[in-house]
CSV table of C-alpha atoms in Angstrom, one decimal:
chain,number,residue,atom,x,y,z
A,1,UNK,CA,21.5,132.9,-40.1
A,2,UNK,CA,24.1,130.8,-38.6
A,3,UNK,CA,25.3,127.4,-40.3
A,4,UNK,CA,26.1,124.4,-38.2
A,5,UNK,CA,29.6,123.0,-38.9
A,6,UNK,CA,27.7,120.1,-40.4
A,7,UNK,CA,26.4,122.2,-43.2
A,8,UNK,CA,30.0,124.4,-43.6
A,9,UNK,CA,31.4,120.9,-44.2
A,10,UNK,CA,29.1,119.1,-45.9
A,11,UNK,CA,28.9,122.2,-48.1
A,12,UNK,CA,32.6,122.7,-48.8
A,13,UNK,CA,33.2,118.6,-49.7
A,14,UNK,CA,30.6,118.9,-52.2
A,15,UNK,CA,31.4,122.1,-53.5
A,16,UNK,CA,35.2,120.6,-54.0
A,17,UNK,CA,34.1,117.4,-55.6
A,18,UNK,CA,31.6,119.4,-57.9
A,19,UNK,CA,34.5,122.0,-58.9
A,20,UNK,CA,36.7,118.5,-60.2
A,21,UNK,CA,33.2,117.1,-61.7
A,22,UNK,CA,33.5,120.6,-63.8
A,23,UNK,CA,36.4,121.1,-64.8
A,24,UNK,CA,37.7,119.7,-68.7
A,25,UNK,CA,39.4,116.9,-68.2
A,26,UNK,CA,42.2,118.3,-70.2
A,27,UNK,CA,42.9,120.8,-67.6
A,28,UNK,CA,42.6,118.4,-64.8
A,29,UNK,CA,46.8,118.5,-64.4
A,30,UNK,CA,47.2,121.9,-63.7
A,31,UNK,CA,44.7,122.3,-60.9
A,32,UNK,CA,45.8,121.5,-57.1
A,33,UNK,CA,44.7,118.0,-56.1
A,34,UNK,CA,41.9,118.4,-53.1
A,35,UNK,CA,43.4,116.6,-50.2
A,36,UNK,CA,42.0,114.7,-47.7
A,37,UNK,CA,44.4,112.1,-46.3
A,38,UNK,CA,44.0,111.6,-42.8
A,39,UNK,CA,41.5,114.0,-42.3
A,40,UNK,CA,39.1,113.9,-39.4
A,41,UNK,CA,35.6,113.2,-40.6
A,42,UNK,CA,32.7,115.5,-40.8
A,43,UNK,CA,30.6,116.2,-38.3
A,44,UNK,CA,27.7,114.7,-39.9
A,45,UNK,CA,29.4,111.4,-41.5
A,46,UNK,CA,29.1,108.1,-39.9
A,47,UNK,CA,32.6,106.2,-38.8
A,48,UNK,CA,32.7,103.1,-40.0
A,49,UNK,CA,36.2,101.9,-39.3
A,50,UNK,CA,38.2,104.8,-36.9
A,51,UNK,CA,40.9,102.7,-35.7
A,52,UNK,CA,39.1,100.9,-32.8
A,53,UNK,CA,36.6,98.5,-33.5
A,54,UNK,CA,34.9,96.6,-36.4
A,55,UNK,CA,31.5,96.6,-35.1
A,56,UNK,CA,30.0,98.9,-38.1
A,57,UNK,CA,30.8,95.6,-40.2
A,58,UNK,CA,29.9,92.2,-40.7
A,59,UNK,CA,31.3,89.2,-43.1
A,60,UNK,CA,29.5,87.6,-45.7
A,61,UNK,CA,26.8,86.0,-43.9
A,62,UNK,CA,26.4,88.5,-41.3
A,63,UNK,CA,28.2,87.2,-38.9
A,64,UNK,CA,30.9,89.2,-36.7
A,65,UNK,CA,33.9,90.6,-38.9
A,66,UNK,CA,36.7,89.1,-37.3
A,67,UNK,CA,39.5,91.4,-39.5
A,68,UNK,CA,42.7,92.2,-37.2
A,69,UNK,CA,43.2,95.7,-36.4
A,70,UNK,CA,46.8,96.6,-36.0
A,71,UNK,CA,47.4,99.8,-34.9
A,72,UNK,CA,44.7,101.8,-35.9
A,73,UNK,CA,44.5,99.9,-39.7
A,74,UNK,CA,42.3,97.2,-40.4
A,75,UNK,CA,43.8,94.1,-42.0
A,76,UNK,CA,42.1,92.1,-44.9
A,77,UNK,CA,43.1,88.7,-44.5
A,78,UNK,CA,44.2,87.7,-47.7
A,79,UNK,CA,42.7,84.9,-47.9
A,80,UNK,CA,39.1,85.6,-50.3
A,81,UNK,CA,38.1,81.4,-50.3
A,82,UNK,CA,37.5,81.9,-46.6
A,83,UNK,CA,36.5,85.6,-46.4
A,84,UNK,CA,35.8,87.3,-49.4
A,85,UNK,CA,35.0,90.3,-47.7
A,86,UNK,CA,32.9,92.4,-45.8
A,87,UNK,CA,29.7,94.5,-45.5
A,88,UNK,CA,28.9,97.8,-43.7
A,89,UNK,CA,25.7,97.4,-41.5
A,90,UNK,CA,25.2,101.1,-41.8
A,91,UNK,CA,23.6,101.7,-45.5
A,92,UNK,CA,22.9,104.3,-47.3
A,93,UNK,CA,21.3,105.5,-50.8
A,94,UNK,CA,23.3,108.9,-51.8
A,95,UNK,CA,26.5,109.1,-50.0
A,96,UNK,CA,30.0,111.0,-49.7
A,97,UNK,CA,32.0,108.1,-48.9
A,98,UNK,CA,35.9,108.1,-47.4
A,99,UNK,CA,38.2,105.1,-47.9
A,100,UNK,CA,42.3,105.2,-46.6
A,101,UNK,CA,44.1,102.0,-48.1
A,102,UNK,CA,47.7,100.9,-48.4
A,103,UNK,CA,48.7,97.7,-50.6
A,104,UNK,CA,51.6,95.9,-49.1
A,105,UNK,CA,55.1,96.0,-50.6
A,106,UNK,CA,55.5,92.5,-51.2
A,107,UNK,CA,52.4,90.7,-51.9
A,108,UNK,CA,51.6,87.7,-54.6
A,109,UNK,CA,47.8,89.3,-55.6
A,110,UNK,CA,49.4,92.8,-56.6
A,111,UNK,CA,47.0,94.3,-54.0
A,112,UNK,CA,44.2,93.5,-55.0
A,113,UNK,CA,41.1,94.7,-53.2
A,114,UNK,CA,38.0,97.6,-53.9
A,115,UNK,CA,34.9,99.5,-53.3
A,116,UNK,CA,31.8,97.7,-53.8
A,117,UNK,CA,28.9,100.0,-53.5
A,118,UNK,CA,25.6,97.9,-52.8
A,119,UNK,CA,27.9,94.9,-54.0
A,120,UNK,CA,26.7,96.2,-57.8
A,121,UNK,CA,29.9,98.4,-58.7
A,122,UNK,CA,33.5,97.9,-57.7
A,123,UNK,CA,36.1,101.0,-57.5
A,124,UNK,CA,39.2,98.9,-58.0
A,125,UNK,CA,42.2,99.3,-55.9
A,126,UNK,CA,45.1,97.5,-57.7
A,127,UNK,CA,49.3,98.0,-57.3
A,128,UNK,CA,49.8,100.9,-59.9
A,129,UNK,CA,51.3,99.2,-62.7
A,130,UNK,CA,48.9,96.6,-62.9
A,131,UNK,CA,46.7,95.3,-65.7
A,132,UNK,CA,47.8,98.6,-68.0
A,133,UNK,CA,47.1,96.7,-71.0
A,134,UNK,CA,43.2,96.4,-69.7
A,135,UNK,CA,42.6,99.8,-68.6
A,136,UNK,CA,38.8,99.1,-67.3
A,137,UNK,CA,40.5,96.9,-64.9
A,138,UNK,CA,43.1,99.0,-63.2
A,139,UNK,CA,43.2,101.1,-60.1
A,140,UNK,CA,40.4,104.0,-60.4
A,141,UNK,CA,38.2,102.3,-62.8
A,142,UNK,CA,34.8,100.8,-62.2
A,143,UNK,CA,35.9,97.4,-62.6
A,144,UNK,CA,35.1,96.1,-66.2
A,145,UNK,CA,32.6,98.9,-67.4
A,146,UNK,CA,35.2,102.3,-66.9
A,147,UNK,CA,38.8,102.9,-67.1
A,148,UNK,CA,39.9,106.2,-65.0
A,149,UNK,CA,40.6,109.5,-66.3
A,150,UNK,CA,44.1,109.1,-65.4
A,151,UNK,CA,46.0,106.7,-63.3
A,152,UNK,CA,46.4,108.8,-60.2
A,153,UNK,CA,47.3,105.6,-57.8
A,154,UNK,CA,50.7,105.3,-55.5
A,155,UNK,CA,53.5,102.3,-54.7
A,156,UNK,CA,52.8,100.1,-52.6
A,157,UNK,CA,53.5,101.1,-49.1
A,158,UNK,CA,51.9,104.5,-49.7
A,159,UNK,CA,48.7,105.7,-47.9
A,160,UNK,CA,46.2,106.4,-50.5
A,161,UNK,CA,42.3,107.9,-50.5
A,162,UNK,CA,39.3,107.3,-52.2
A,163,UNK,CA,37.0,109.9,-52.2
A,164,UNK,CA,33.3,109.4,-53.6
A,165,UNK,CA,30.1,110.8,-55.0
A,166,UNK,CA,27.6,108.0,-54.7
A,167,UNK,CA,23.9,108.1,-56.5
A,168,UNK,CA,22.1,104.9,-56.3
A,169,UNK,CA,20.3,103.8,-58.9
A,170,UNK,CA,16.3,104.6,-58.8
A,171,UNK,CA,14.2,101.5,-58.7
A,172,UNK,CA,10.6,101.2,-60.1
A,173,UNK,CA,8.1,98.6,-57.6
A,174,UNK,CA,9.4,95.7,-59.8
A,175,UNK,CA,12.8,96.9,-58.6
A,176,UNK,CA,14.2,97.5,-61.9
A,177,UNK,CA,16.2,100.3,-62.5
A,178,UNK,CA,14.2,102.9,-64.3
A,179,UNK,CA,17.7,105.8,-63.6
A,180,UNK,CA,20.3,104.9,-63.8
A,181,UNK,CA,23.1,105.4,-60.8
A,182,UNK,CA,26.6,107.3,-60.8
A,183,UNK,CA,29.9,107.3,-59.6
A,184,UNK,CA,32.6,110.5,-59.2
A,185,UNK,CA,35.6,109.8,-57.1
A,186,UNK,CA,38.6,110.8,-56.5
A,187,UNK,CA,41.7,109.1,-56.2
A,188,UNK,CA,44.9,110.8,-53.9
A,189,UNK,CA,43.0,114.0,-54.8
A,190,UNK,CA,42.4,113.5,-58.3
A,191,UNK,CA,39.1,113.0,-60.2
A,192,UNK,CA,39.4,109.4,-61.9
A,193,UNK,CA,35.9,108.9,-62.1
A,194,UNK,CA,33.4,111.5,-63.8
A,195,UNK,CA,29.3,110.9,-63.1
A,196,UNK,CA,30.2,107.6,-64.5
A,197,UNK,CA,26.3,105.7,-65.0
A,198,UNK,CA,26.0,101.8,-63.9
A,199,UNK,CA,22.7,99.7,-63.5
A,200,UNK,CA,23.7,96.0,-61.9
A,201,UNK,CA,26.3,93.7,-61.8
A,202,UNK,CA,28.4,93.2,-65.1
A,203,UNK,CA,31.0,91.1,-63.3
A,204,UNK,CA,29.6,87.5,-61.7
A,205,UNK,CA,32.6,88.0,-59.2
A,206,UNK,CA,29.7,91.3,-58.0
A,207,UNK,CA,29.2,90.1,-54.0
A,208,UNK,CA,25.0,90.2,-55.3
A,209,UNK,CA,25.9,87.6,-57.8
A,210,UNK,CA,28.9,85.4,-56.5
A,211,UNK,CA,27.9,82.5,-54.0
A,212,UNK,CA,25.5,84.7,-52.3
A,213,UNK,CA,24.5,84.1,-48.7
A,214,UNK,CA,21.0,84.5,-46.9
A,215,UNK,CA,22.3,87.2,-45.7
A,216,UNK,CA,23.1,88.7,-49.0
A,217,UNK,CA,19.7,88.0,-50.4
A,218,UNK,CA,17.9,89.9,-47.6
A,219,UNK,CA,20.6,93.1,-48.4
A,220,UNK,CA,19.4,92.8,-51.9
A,221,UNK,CA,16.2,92.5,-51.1
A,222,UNK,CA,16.7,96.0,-49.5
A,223,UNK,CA,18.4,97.6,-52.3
A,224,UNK,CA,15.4,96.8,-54.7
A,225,UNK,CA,13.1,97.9,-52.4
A,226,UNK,CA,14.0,100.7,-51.1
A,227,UNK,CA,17.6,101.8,-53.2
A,228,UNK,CA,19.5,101.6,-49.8
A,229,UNK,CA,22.6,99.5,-49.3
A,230,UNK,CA,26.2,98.8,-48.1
A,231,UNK,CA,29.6,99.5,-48.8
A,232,UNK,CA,31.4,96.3,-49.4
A,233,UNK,CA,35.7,96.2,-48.5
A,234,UNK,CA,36.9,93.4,-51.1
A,235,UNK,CA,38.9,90.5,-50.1
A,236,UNK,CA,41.0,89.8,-53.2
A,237,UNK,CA,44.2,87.6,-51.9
A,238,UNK,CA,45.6,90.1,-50.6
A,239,UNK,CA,46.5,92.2,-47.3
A,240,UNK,CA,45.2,95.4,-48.0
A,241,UNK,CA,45.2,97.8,-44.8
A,242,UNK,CA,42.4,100.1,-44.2
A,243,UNK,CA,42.0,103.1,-42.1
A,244,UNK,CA,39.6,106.4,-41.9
A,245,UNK,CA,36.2,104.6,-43.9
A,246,UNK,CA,33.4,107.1,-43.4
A,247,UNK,CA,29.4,107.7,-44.9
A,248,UNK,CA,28.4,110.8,-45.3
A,249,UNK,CA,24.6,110.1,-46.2
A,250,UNK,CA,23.4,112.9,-48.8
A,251,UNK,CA,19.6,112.2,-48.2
A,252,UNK,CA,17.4,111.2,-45.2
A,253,UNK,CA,17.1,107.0,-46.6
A,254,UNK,CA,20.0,105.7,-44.7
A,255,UNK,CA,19.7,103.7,-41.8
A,256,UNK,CA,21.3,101.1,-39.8
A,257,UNK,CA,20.3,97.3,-41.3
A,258,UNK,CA,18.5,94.9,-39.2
A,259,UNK,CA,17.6,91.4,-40.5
């Protein structure tokens, strides 16, 4: 039998991600970090941001996402009154997701941005020496409910990865969670996040609970319905760049979002 390169890859970035999910946290320093910066994506993942075009993601309300692209980076404003952020029209239940991110040198919000996955859970992105006397709020936690393993982020100015293991939570017909859902990711290659559990939103900043929009409601609507929903790229005050986002869907729910 002969695999598809689909199932080689998809194989071998689980396979790494597991062996980190394994492997005592005490011994985590003396393994070699699993590298993926700048990497193509799988054959089987869906581009959401390749350098291009922004047409895989929409603002707030659903309207066009009208985030510069310089180079091939995308450019958060900076500016989260106005913006706040933006959602991925492609969503997804269990995922291998792919984020590239570099916080600028000299910036007033510290860098300041994240991962929201189904706008419940934020993986933080935060300038490295940030908030270390709240450790559930710097970069590689899950903002306000975990702190990571280790702080594994870079200076400013330096190309970073996220690399994630995404289970949504399972919803009864109510649409409360009856299982909860989990995180593992990996930050620059090294595992910050273990199977960490989450439910809903702890934080009323969560983009389901903040100044929701129609728009927003009908996405939530989704999730409860039928656990499938975005990635969210956080507008936090500050000019993140972002290169390289890709979806790996790990199951046959995702789909494309129509209103």
């Amino acid at each position: 039998m002969r695999l598809s390169s689909a199932t080689v890859n998809r194989s071998v970035g689980i396979s790494l991600l597991l062996a980190w999910c394994l492997t005592p946290v005490c011994c985590i320093a003396e393994l070699p970090k699993v590298t993926s910066l700048g990497s193509a994506p799988p054959s089987d993942a869906v581009v959401i941001f390749d350098g291009t075009s922004t047409k895989h993601l929409v603002k707030v309300d659903g309207s066009p996402c009208d985030w510069q692209i310089e180079g091939d980076e995308l450019l958060v404003p900076g500016k989260q009154k106005e913006n706040r952020g933006v959602w991925t029209t492609f969503h997804f239940r269990d995922a291998q997701i792919h984020a590239e991110f570099q916080q600028p040198k000299v910036d007033r919000e510290h860098g300041n941005s994240g991962l929201y996955f189904h706008g419940i859970c934020e993986l933080q992105i935060y300038a490295v020496a940030e908030k270390e006397d709240r450790p559930e709020l710097v970069i590689g936690s899950i903002y306000g409910i975990k702190p990571p393993l280790v702080n594994a982020g870079r200076a400013a100015g330096e190309w970073q990865t996220y690399d994630v293991i995404f289970k949504a939570p399972r919803r009864d017909k109510t649409g409360k969670v009856t299982t909860p859902g989990s995180i593992t990711a990996l930050l620059n290659g090294v595992l910050v996040q273990d199977s960490t559990e989450f439910t809903e939103p702890t934080s009323r900043y969560a983009p389901m609970k903040f100044d929701v929009t129609d728009y927003t409601k009908k996405v939530n609507q989704q999730i409860r319905e039928h656990e499938v929903g975005p990635l969210y790229l956080q507008d936090h005050d500050s000019q993140v760049r972002f290169r390289n986002v890709w979806i790996r869907p790990l199951d046959d729910k995702a789909r494309w979002f129509k209103e």
